[in-house]
Short mmCIF file of C-alpha atoms and ligand atoms in Angstrom, two decimals:
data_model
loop_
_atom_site.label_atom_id
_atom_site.label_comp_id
_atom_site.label_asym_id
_atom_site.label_seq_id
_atom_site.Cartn_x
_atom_site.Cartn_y
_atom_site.Cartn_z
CA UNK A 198 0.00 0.00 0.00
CA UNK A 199 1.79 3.94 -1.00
CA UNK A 200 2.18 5.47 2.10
CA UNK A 201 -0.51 8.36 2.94
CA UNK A 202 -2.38 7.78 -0.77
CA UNK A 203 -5.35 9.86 1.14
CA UNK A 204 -3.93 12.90 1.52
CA UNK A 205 -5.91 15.24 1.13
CA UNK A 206 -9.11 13.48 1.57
CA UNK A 207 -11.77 14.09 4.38
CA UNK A 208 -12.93 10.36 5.79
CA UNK A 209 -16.12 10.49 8.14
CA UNK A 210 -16.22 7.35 10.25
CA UNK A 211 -19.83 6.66 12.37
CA UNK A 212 -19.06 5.23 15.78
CA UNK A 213 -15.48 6.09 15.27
CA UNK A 214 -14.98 6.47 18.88
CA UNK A 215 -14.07 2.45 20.11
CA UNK A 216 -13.66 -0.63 18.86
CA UNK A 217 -13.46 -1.34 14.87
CA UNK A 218 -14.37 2.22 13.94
CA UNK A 219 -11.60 3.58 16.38
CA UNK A 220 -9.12 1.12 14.89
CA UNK A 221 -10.69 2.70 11.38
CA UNK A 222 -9.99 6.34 12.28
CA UNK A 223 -6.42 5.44 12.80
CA UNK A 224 -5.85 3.69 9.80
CA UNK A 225 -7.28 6.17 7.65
CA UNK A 226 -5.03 9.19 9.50
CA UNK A 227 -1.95 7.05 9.00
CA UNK A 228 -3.41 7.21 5.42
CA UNK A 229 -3.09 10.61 5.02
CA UNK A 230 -6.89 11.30 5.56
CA UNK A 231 -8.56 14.24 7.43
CA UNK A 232 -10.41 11.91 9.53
CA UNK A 233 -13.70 12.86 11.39
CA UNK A 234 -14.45 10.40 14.37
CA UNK A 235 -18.44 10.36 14.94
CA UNK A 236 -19.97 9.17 18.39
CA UNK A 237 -23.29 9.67 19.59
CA UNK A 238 -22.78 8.95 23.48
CA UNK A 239 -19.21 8.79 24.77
CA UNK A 240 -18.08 12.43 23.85
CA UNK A 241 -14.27 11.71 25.77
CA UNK A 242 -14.03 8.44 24.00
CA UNK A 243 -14.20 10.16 20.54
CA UNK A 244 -11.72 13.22 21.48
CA UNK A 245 -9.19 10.34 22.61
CA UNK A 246 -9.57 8.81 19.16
CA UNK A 247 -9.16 12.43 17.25
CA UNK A 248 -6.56 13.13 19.46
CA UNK A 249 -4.55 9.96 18.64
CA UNK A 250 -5.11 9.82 14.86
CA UNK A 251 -3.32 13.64 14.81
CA UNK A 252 -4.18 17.50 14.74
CA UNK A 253 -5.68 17.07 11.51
CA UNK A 254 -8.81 15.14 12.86
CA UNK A 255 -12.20 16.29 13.83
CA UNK A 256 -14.64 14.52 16.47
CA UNK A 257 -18.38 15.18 15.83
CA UNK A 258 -21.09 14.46 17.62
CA UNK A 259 -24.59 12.93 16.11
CA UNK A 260 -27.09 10.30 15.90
CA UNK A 261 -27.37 8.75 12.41
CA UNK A 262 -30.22 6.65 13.37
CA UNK A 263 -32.50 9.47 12.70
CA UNK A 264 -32.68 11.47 9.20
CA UNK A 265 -32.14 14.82 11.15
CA UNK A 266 -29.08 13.31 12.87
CA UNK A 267 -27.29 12.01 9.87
CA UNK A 268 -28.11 15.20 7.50
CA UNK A 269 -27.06 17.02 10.55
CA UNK A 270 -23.34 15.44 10.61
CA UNK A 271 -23.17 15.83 6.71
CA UNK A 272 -23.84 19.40 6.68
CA UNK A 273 -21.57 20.37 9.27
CA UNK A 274 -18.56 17.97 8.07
CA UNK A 275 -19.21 19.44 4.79
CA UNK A 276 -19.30 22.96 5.73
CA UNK A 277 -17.36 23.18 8.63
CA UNK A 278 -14.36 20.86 7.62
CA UNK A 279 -13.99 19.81 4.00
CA UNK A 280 -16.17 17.82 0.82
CA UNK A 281 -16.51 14.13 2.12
CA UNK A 282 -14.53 11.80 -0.17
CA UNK A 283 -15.03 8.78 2.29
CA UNK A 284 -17.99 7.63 4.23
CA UNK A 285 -17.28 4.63 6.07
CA UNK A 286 -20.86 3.87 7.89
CA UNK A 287 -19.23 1.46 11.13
CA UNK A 288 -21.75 2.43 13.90
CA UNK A 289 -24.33 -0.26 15.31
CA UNK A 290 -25.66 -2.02 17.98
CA UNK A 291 -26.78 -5.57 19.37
CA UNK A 292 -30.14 -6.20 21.31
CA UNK A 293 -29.49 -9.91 21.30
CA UNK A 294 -32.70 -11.95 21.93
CA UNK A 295 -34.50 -15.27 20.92
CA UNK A 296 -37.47 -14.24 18.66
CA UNK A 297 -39.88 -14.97 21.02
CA UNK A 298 -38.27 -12.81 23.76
CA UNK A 299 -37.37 -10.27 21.19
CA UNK A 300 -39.04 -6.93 21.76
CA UNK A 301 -40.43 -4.44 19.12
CA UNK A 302 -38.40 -1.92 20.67
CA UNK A 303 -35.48 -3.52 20.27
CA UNK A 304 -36.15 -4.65 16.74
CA UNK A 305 -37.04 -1.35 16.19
CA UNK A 306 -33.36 -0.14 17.57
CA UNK A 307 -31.25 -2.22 15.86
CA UNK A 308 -33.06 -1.95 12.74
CA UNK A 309 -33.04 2.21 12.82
CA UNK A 310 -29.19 2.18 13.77
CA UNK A 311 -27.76 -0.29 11.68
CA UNK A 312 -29.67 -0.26 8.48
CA UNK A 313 -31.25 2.80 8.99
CA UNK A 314 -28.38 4.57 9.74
CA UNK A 315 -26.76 3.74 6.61
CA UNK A 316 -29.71 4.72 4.60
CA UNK A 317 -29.91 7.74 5.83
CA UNK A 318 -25.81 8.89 5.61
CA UNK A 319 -25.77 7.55 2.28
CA UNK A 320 -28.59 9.80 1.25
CA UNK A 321 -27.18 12.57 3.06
CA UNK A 322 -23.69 12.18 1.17
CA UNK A 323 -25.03 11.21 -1.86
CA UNK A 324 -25.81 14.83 -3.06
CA UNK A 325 -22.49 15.94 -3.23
CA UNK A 326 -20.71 12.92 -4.05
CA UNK A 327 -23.15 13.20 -7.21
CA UNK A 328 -22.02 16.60 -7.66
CA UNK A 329 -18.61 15.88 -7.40
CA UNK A 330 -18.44 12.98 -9.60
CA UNK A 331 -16.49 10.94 -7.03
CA UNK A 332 -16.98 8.91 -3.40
CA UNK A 333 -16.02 5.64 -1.56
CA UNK A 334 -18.72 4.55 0.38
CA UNK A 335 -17.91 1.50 3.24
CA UNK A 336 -20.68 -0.25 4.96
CA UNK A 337 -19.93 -2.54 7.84
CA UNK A 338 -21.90 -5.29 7.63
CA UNK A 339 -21.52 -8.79 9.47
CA UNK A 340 -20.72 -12.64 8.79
CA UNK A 341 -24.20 -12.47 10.49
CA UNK A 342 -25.94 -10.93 7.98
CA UNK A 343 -24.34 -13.49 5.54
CA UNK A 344 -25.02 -16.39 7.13
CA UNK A 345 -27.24 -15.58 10.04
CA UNK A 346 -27.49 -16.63 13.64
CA UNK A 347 -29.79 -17.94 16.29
CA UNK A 348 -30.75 -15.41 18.88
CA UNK A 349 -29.64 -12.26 16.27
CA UNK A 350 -32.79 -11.76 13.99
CA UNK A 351 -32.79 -8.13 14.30
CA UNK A 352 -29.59 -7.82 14.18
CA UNK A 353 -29.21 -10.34 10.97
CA UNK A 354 -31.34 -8.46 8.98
CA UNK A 355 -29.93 -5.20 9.63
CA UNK A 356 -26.71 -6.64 8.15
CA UNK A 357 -28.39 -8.27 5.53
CA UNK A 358 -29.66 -5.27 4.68
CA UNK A 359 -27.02 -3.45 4.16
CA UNK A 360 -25.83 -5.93 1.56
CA UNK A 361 -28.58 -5.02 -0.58
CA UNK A 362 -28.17 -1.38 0.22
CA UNK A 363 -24.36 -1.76 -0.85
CA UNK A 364 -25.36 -3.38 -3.77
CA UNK A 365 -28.25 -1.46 -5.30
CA UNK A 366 -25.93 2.02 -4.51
CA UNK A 367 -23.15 0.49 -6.13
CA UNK A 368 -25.68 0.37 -9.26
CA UNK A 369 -27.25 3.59 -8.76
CA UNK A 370 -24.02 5.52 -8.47
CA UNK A 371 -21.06 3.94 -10.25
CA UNK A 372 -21.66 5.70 -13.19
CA UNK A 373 -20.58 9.00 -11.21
CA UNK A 374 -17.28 7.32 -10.04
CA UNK A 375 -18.58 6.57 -6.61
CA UNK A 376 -17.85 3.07 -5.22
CA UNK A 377 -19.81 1.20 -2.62
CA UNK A 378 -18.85 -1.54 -1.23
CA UNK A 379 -19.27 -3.86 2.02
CA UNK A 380 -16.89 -6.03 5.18
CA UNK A 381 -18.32 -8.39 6.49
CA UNK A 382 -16.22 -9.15 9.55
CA UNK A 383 -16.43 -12.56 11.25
CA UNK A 384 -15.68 -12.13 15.08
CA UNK A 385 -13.54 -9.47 15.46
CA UNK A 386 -12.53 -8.59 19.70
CA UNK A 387 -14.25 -5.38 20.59
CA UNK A 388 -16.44 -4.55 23.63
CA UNK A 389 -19.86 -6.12 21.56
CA UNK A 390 -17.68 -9.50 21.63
CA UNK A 391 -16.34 -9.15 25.13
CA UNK A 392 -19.59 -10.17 26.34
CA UNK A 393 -19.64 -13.36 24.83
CA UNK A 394 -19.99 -16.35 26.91
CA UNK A 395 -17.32 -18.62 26.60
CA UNK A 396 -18.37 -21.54 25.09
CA UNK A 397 -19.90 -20.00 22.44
CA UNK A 398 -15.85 -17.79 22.11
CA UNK A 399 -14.89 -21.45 21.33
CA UNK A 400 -17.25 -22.88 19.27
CA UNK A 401 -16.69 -19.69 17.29
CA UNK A 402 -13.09 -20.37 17.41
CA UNK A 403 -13.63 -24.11 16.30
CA UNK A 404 -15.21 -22.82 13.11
CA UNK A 405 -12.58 -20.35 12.08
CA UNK A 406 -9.61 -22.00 9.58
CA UNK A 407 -7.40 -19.27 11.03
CA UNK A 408 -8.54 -20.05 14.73
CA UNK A 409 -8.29 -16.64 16.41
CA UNK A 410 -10.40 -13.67 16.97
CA UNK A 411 -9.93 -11.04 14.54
CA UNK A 412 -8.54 -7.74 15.46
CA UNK A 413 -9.70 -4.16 14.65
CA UNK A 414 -6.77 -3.40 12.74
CA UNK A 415 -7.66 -6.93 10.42
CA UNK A 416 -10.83 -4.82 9.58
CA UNK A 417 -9.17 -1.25 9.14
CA UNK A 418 -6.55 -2.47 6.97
CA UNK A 419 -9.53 -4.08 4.66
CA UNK A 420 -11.67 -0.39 4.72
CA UNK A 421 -8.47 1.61 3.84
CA UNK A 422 -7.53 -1.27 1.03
CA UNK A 423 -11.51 -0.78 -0.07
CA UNK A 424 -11.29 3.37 0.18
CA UNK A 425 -8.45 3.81 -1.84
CA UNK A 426 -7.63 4.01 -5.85
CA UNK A 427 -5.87 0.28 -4.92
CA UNK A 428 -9.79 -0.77 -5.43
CA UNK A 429 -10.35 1.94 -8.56
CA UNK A 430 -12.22 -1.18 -10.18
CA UNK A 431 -13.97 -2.57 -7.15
CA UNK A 432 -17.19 -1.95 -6.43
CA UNK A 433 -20.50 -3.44 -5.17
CA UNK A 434 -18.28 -6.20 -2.83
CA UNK A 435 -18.57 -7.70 0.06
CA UNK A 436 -15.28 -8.06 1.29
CA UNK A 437 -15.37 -10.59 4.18
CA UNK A 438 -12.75 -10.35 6.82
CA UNK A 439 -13.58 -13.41 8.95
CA UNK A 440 -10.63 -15.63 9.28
CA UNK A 441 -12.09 -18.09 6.75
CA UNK A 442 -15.32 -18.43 9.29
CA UNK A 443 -17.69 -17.89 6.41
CA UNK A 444 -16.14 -20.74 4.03
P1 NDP B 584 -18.65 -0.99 19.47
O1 NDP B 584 -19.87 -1.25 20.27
O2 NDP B 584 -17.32 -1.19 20.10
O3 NDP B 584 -18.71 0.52 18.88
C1 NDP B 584 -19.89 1.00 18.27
C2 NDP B 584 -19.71 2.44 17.88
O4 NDP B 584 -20.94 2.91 17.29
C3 NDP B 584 -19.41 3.36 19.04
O5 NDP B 584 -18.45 4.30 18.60
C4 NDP B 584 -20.74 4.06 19.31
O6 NDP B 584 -20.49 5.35 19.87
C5 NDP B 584 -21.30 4.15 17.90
N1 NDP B 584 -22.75 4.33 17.78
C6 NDP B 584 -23.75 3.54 18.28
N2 NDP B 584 -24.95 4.03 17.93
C7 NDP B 584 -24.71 5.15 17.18
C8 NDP B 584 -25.55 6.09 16.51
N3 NDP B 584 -26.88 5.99 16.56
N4 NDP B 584 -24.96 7.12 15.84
C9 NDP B 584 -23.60 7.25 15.80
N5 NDP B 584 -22.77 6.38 16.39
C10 NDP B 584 -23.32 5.35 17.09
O7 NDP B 584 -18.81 -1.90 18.14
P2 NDP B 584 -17.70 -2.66 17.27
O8 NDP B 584 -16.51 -1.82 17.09
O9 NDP B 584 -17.57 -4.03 17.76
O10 NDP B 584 -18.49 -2.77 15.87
C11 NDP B 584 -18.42 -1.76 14.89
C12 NDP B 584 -19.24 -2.21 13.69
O11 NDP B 584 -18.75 -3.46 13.20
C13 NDP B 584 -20.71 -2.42 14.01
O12 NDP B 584 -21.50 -2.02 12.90
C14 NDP B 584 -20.81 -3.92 14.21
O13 NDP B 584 -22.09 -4.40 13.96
C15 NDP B 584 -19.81 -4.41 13.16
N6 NDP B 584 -19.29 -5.75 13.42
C16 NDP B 584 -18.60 -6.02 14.58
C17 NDP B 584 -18.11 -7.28 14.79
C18 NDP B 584 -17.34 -7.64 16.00
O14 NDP B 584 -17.00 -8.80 16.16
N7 NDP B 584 -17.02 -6.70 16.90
C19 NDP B 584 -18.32 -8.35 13.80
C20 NDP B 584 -19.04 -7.96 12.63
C21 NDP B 584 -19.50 -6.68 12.46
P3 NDP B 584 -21.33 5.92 21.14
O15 NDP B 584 -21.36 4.84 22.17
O16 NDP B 584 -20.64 7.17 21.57
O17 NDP B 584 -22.68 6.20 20.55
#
């Protein structure tokens, strides 16, 4: 990879502040990017994240679950810091349930956060990506959304979604140079995987070729491979990052 090919470029990263999006920020900064590290809650998180990816990067606060929130973030990155050349839509939640159990609410959450969320940054940035004639869109999606799990229907379909959101986009806006494409990490260690149990850490383990838990940076290197003109001729993918767990 050329060292620091995104100079020059502003990246915004949704829930950049921990775990894979954190990991994201970092990558993109040693990239060369002007990075902008998103958070909703954790306001300290997110300034230790801008403050370790360099001078050059922003933290912003806002909810893209809502269509107010993500315009919201778009308008101010775009006005206040620079055009967006790189959306990389990483934030999202688990309300892990069996479907019986499984509230509307918290259908309803993971749904409007995950799936939603994208949706509604894409439209946001769409506008002047079209305008510009040029964009790299990243959706994280899951190996969950591929090839589902018990206990994870909500959560399942959001990432399913997002397949066919990556997809369709890719269609609707190749033709004006943007790219959109997908990751679909297996099990990668961040505070949502923390709170696994342990025997179901090993069965997971049993199941991957490569027989470790991924690590953020496994993911970041992937987004900043997917971002760049290294993947001029890729778009529409879903680039899974799993360890072989999906095989
Ligand atoms: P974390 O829970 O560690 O981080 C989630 C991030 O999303 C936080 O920065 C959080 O910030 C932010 N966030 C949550 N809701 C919103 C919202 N409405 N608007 C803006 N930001 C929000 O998750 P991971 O790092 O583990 O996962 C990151 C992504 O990767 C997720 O989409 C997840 O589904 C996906 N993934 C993770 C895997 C794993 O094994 N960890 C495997 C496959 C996919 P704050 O708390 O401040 O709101």
């Amino acid at each position: 990879m050329p060292d620091r090919e995104l100079e020059g470029q502003v990246a915004l990263v949704t829930g950049g502040s921990r775990g894979i999006g954190a990991a994201v920020c970092a990558e993109l900064g040693r990239a060369g990017a002007e990075v902008v590290v998103n958070y909703t809650a954790d306001a300290e998180a997110a300034e230790g994240v801008r403050a370790e990816v360099g001078e050059r990067a922003h933290s912003v606060k806002g909810d893209v679950s809502t269509s107010d929130g993500a315009a919201g973030l778009v308008e101010h990155v775009e006005s206040q810091i620079g055009p967006i050349a790189i959306l990389v839509n990483n934030a999202g939640i688990t309300r892990d349930n069996l479907i019986m159990k499984l509230a509307e609410e918290d259908w309803r959450d993971v749904i409007d956060t995950n799936l939603g969320g994208a949706f509604f940054m894409c439209r946001a940035v769409a506008r002047p990506m079209l305008k510009r004639r040029a964009g790299a869109i990243v959706n994280m999606s899951s190996v969950v959304g591929v090839h589902g799990n018990a206990g994870q229907t909500n959560y399942a379909a959001s990432k399913a979604g997002l397949i066919g959101l990556t997809k369709s986009l890719a269609k609707e806006l190749g033709g004006r140079g943007i790219r959109v494409n997908a990751i679909a990490p297996g099990y990668i260690s961040t505070a949502l995987t923390d709170a696994l149990p342990e025997a179901a850490r090993a069965a997971i383990l049993a199941q991957t070729p490569l027989g470790r838990l991924g690590a953020t940076d496994d993911v970041a290197r992937a987004v900043r491979f997917l971002v760049s003109d290294q993947a001029a001729f890729v778009t529409g993918h879903v680039l899974a990052v799993d360890g072989g767990l999906g095989v």
